[in-house]
PDB file of C-alpha atoms in Angstrom:
ATOM      1  CA  GLU N  20     -63.497   7.253 -32.371  1.00  0.00           C
ATOM      2  CA  LEU N  21     -62.116   6.257 -35.672  1.00  0.00           C
ATOM      3  CA  VAL N  22     -64.212   3.458 -37.243  1.00  0.00           C
ATOM      4  CA  LEU N  23     -62.228   0.821 -39.160  1.00  0.00           C
ATOM      5  CA  LYS N  24     -63.639  -2.108 -41.744  1.00  0.00           C
ATOM      6  CA  VAL N  25     -61.413  -5.460 -41.062  1.00  0.00           C
ATOM      7  CA  ARG N  26     -60.809  -8.649 -42.564  1.00  0.00           C
ATOM      8  CA  ILE N  27     -59.138 -11.640 -42.473  1.00  0.00           C
ATOM      9  CA  GLN N  28     -57.370 -12.191 -46.053  1.00  0.00           C
ATOM     10  CA  ASN N  29     -58.683 -15.419 -47.501  1.00  0.00           C
ATOM     11  CA  PRO N  30     -59.577 -15.966 -50.856  1.00  0.00           C
ATOM     12  CA  ASN N  31     -60.660 -19.404 -50.323  1.00  0.00           C
ATOM     13  CA  LEU N  32     -64.071 -18.227 -47.897  1.00  0.00           C
ATOM     14  CA  ARG N  33     -67.384 -17.872 -49.548  1.00  0.00           C
ATOM     15  CA  GLU N  34     -68.085 -15.295 -47.079  1.00  0.00           C
ATOM     16  CA  ASN N  35     -65.450 -13.056 -45.905  1.00  0.00           C
ATOM     17  CA  ASP N  36     -67.332 -10.400 -44.670  1.00  0.00           C
ATOM     18  CA  PHE N  37     -65.565  -6.778 -42.594  1.00  0.00           C
ATOM     19  CA  ILE N  38     -66.332  -6.356 -39.491  1.00  0.00           C
ATOM     20  CA  GLU N  39     -66.132  -2.727 -38.137  1.00  0.00           C
ATOM     21  CA  ILE N  40     -63.756  -1.943 -34.974  1.00  0.00           C
ATOM     22  CA  GLU N  41     -62.988   1.412 -32.939  1.00  0.00           C
ATOM     23  CA  LEU N  42     -59.620   2.919 -32.441  1.00  0.00           C
ATOM     24  CA  ASP N  43     -59.224   6.062 -29.872  1.00  0.00           C
ATOM     25  CA  ARG N  44     -57.947   8.795 -31.955  1.00  0.00           C
ATOM     26  CA  GLN N  45     -55.627   8.987 -29.687  1.00  0.00           C
ATOM     27  CA  GLU N  46     -53.840   6.669 -29.454  1.00  0.00           C
ATOM     28  CA  LEU N  47     -53.818   5.281 -33.585  1.00  0.00           C
ATOM     29  CA  THR N  48     -50.679   3.446 -33.523  1.00  0.00           C
ATOM     30  CA  TYR N  49     -49.734   0.266 -35.737  1.00  0.00           C
ATOM     31  CA  LYS N  50     -49.418  -1.798 -32.438  1.00  0.00           C
ATOM     32  CA  GLU N  51     -52.826  -0.851 -31.181  1.00  0.00           C
ATOM     33  CA  LEU N  52     -54.569  -1.478 -34.722  1.00  0.00           C
ATOM     34  CA  LEU N  53     -52.868  -4.578 -34.716  1.00  0.00           C
ATOM     35  CA  GLN N  54     -54.480  -5.607 -31.322  1.00  0.00           C
ATOM     36  CA  VAL N  55     -57.616  -4.411 -31.943  1.00  0.00           C
ATOM     37  CA  SER N  56     -57.904  -5.976 -35.212  1.00  0.00           C
ATOM     38  CA  CYS N  57     -56.602  -9.240 -33.954  1.00  0.00           C
ATOM     39  CA  ARG N  58     -58.594  -9.427 -30.701  1.00  0.00           C
ATOM     40  CA  GLU N  59     -62.101  -8.857 -32.637  1.00  0.00           C
ATOM     41  CA  LEU N  60     -61.224 -11.312 -35.374  1.00  0.00           C
ATOM     42  CA  GLY N  61     -60.063 -14.077 -32.595  1.00  0.00           C
ATOM     43  CA  VAL N  62     -56.221 -14.326 -34.395  1.00  0.00           C
ATOM     44  CA  ASN N  63     -53.010 -14.547 -32.717  1.00  0.00           C
ATOM     45  CA  PRO N  64     -50.694 -11.158 -33.431  1.00  0.00           C
ATOM     46  CA  GLU N  65     -47.913 -13.604 -34.128  1.00  0.00           C
ATOM     47  CA  HIS N  66     -49.918 -14.752 -36.935  1.00  0.00           C
ATOM     48  CA  VAL N  67     -50.377 -11.354 -38.824  1.00  0.00           C
ATOM     49  CA  GLN N  68     -47.649 -10.929 -41.474  1.00  0.00           C
ATOM     50  CA  LYS N  69     -48.838  -7.718 -42.494  1.00  0.00           C
ATOM     51  CA  ILE N  70     -52.042  -5.519 -42.593  1.00  0.00           C
ATOM     52  CA  ARG N  71     -52.965  -4.235 -46.071  1.00  0.00           C
ATOM     53  CA  LYS N  72     -55.086  -1.243 -46.644  1.00  0.00           C
ATOM     54  CA  LEU N  73     -57.183  -2.401 -49.389  1.00  0.00           C
ATOM     55  CA  PRO N  74     -56.577  -2.399 -52.556  1.00  0.00           C
ATOM     56  CA  ASN N  75     -52.921  -2.568 -52.587  1.00  0.00           C
ATOM     57  CA  THR N  76     -51.029  -0.360 -49.470  1.00  0.00           C
ATOM     58  CA  MET N  77     -48.998  -2.328 -47.131  1.00  0.00           C
ATOM     59  CA  LEU N  78     -49.767  -0.261 -43.580  1.00  0.00           C
ATOM     60  CA  ARG N  79     -46.024  -0.597 -42.168  1.00  0.00           C
ATOM     61  CA  LYS N  80     -45.807   2.245 -39.348  1.00  0.00           C
ATOM     62  CA  ASP N  81     -47.704   4.369 -37.170  1.00  0.00           C
ATOM     63  CA  LYS N  82     -47.627   7.535 -39.510  1.00  0.00           C
ATOM     64  CA  ASP N  83     -49.621   5.114 -41.674  1.00  0.00           C
ATOM     65  CA  VAL N  84     -52.217   4.400 -39.525  1.00  0.00           C
ATOM     66  CA  ALA N  85     -53.104   8.078 -38.659  1.00  0.00           C
ATOM     67  CA  ARG N  86     -53.563   8.937 -42.380  1.00  0.00           C
ATOM     68  CA  LEU N  87     -56.493   6.136 -41.905  1.00  0.00           C
ATOM     69  CA  GLN N  88     -60.051   7.604 -42.591  1.00  0.00           C
ATOM     70  CA  ASP N  89     -63.120   6.548 -41.152  1.00  0.00           C
ATOM     71  CA  PHE N  90     -64.233   3.207 -42.989  1.00  0.00           C
ATOM     72  CA  GLN N  91     -61.864   2.418 -44.695  1.00  0.00           C
ATOM     73  CA  GLU N  92     -60.988  -1.441 -45.232  1.00  0.00           C
ATOM     74  CA  LEU N  93     -57.973  -3.431 -44.083  1.00  0.00           C
ATOM     75  CA  GLU N  94     -57.369  -6.982 -44.485  1.00  0.00           C
ATOM     76  CA  LEU N  95     -55.028  -8.660 -41.708  1.00  0.00           C
ATOM     77  CA  VAL N  96     -52.404 -11.090 -44.129  1.00  0.00           C
ATOM     78  CA  LEU N  97     -51.999 -14.026 -42.074  1.00  0.00           C
ATOM     79  CA  THR N  98     -48.938 -16.078 -42.278  1.00  0.00           C
ATOM     80  CA  VAL N  99     -50.310 -19.862 -42.154  1.00  0.00           C
ATOM     81  CA  SER N 100     -46.908 -22.644 -41.706  1.00  0.00           C
ATOM     82  CA  ASP N 101     -47.822 -26.571 -42.092  1.00  0.00           C
ATOM     83  CA  LYS N 102     -47.515 -27.079 -37.966  1.00  0.00           C
ATOM     84  CA  ASN N 103     -50.171 -24.770 -37.424  1.00  0.00           C
ATOM     85  CA  LEU N 104     -53.319 -24.645 -39.809  1.00  0.00           C
ATOM     86  CA  LEU N 105     -55.528 -21.696 -39.104  1.00  0.00           C
ATOM     87  CA  PHE N 106     -58.041 -22.758 -41.321  1.00  0.00           C
ATOM     88  CA  ARG N 107     -59.541 -26.327 -41.372  1.00  0.00           C
ATOM     89  CA  VAL N 108     -58.875 -27.739 -44.488  1.00  0.00           C
ATOM     90  CA  PRO N 109     -62.271 -30.194 -45.531  1.00  0.00           C
ATOM     91  CA  ALA N 110     -61.957 -33.816 -45.878  1.00  0.00           C
ATOM     92  CA  LEU N 111     -61.871 -35.251 -48.999  1.00  0.00           C
ATOM     93  CA  SER N 112     -64.982 -36.622 -48.617  1.00  0.00           C
ATOM     94  CA  GLU N 113     -66.238 -33.344 -47.470  1.00  0.00           C
ATOM     95  CA  ARG N 114     -64.997 -31.656 -51.440  1.00  0.00           C
ATOM     96  CA  SER N 115     -67.483 -31.274 -53.878  1.00  0.00           C
ATOM     97  CA  GLY N 116     -67.539 -33.089 -56.840  1.00  0.00           C
ATOM     98  CA  TYR N 117     -65.997 -36.425 -54.279  1.00  0.00           C
ATOM     99  CA  ASN N 118     -67.505 -40.107 -55.274  1.00  0.00           C
ATOM    100  CA  LYS N 119     -67.499 -42.401 -51.973  1.00  0.00           C
ATOM    101  CA  LYS N 120     -68.230 -45.386 -54.506  1.00  0.00           C
ATOM    102  CA  ALA N 121     -65.242 -44.384 -57.038  1.00  0.00           C
ATOM    103  CA  SER N 122     -63.189 -44.173 -53.409  1.00  0.00           C
ATOM    104  CA  GLU N 123     -64.084 -47.655 -52.685  1.00  0.00           C
ATOM    105  CA  LEU N 124     -63.749 -49.638 -56.042  1.00  0.00           C
ATOM    106  CA  THR N 125     -60.496 -52.118 -55.727  1.00  0.00           C
ATOM    107  CA  TYR N 126     -58.983 -53.444 -58.611  1.00  0.00           C
TER     108      TYR N 126
END
């Protein structure tokens, strides 16, 4: 088995920890990496724009995946559209610095 560290790329999360996934070395393909990563992270594969090997290398094909070594860090870069928000945006009243009394002032 090949053990990789994977997370969702999102700089807005306070805690964006990696999880470890295992891939069968006999099935090291881009498709298998995508499927296992998405299943473990609870992401729809259709929402993945690209897979990045940190710090700055995009994985594109099976040969790229075959070169990965144990415990390398990967990020799933997701596509986000207005109709399909993948991460909940906090309401204005949940954001720090929000003043409820100031929002109720009438002029």
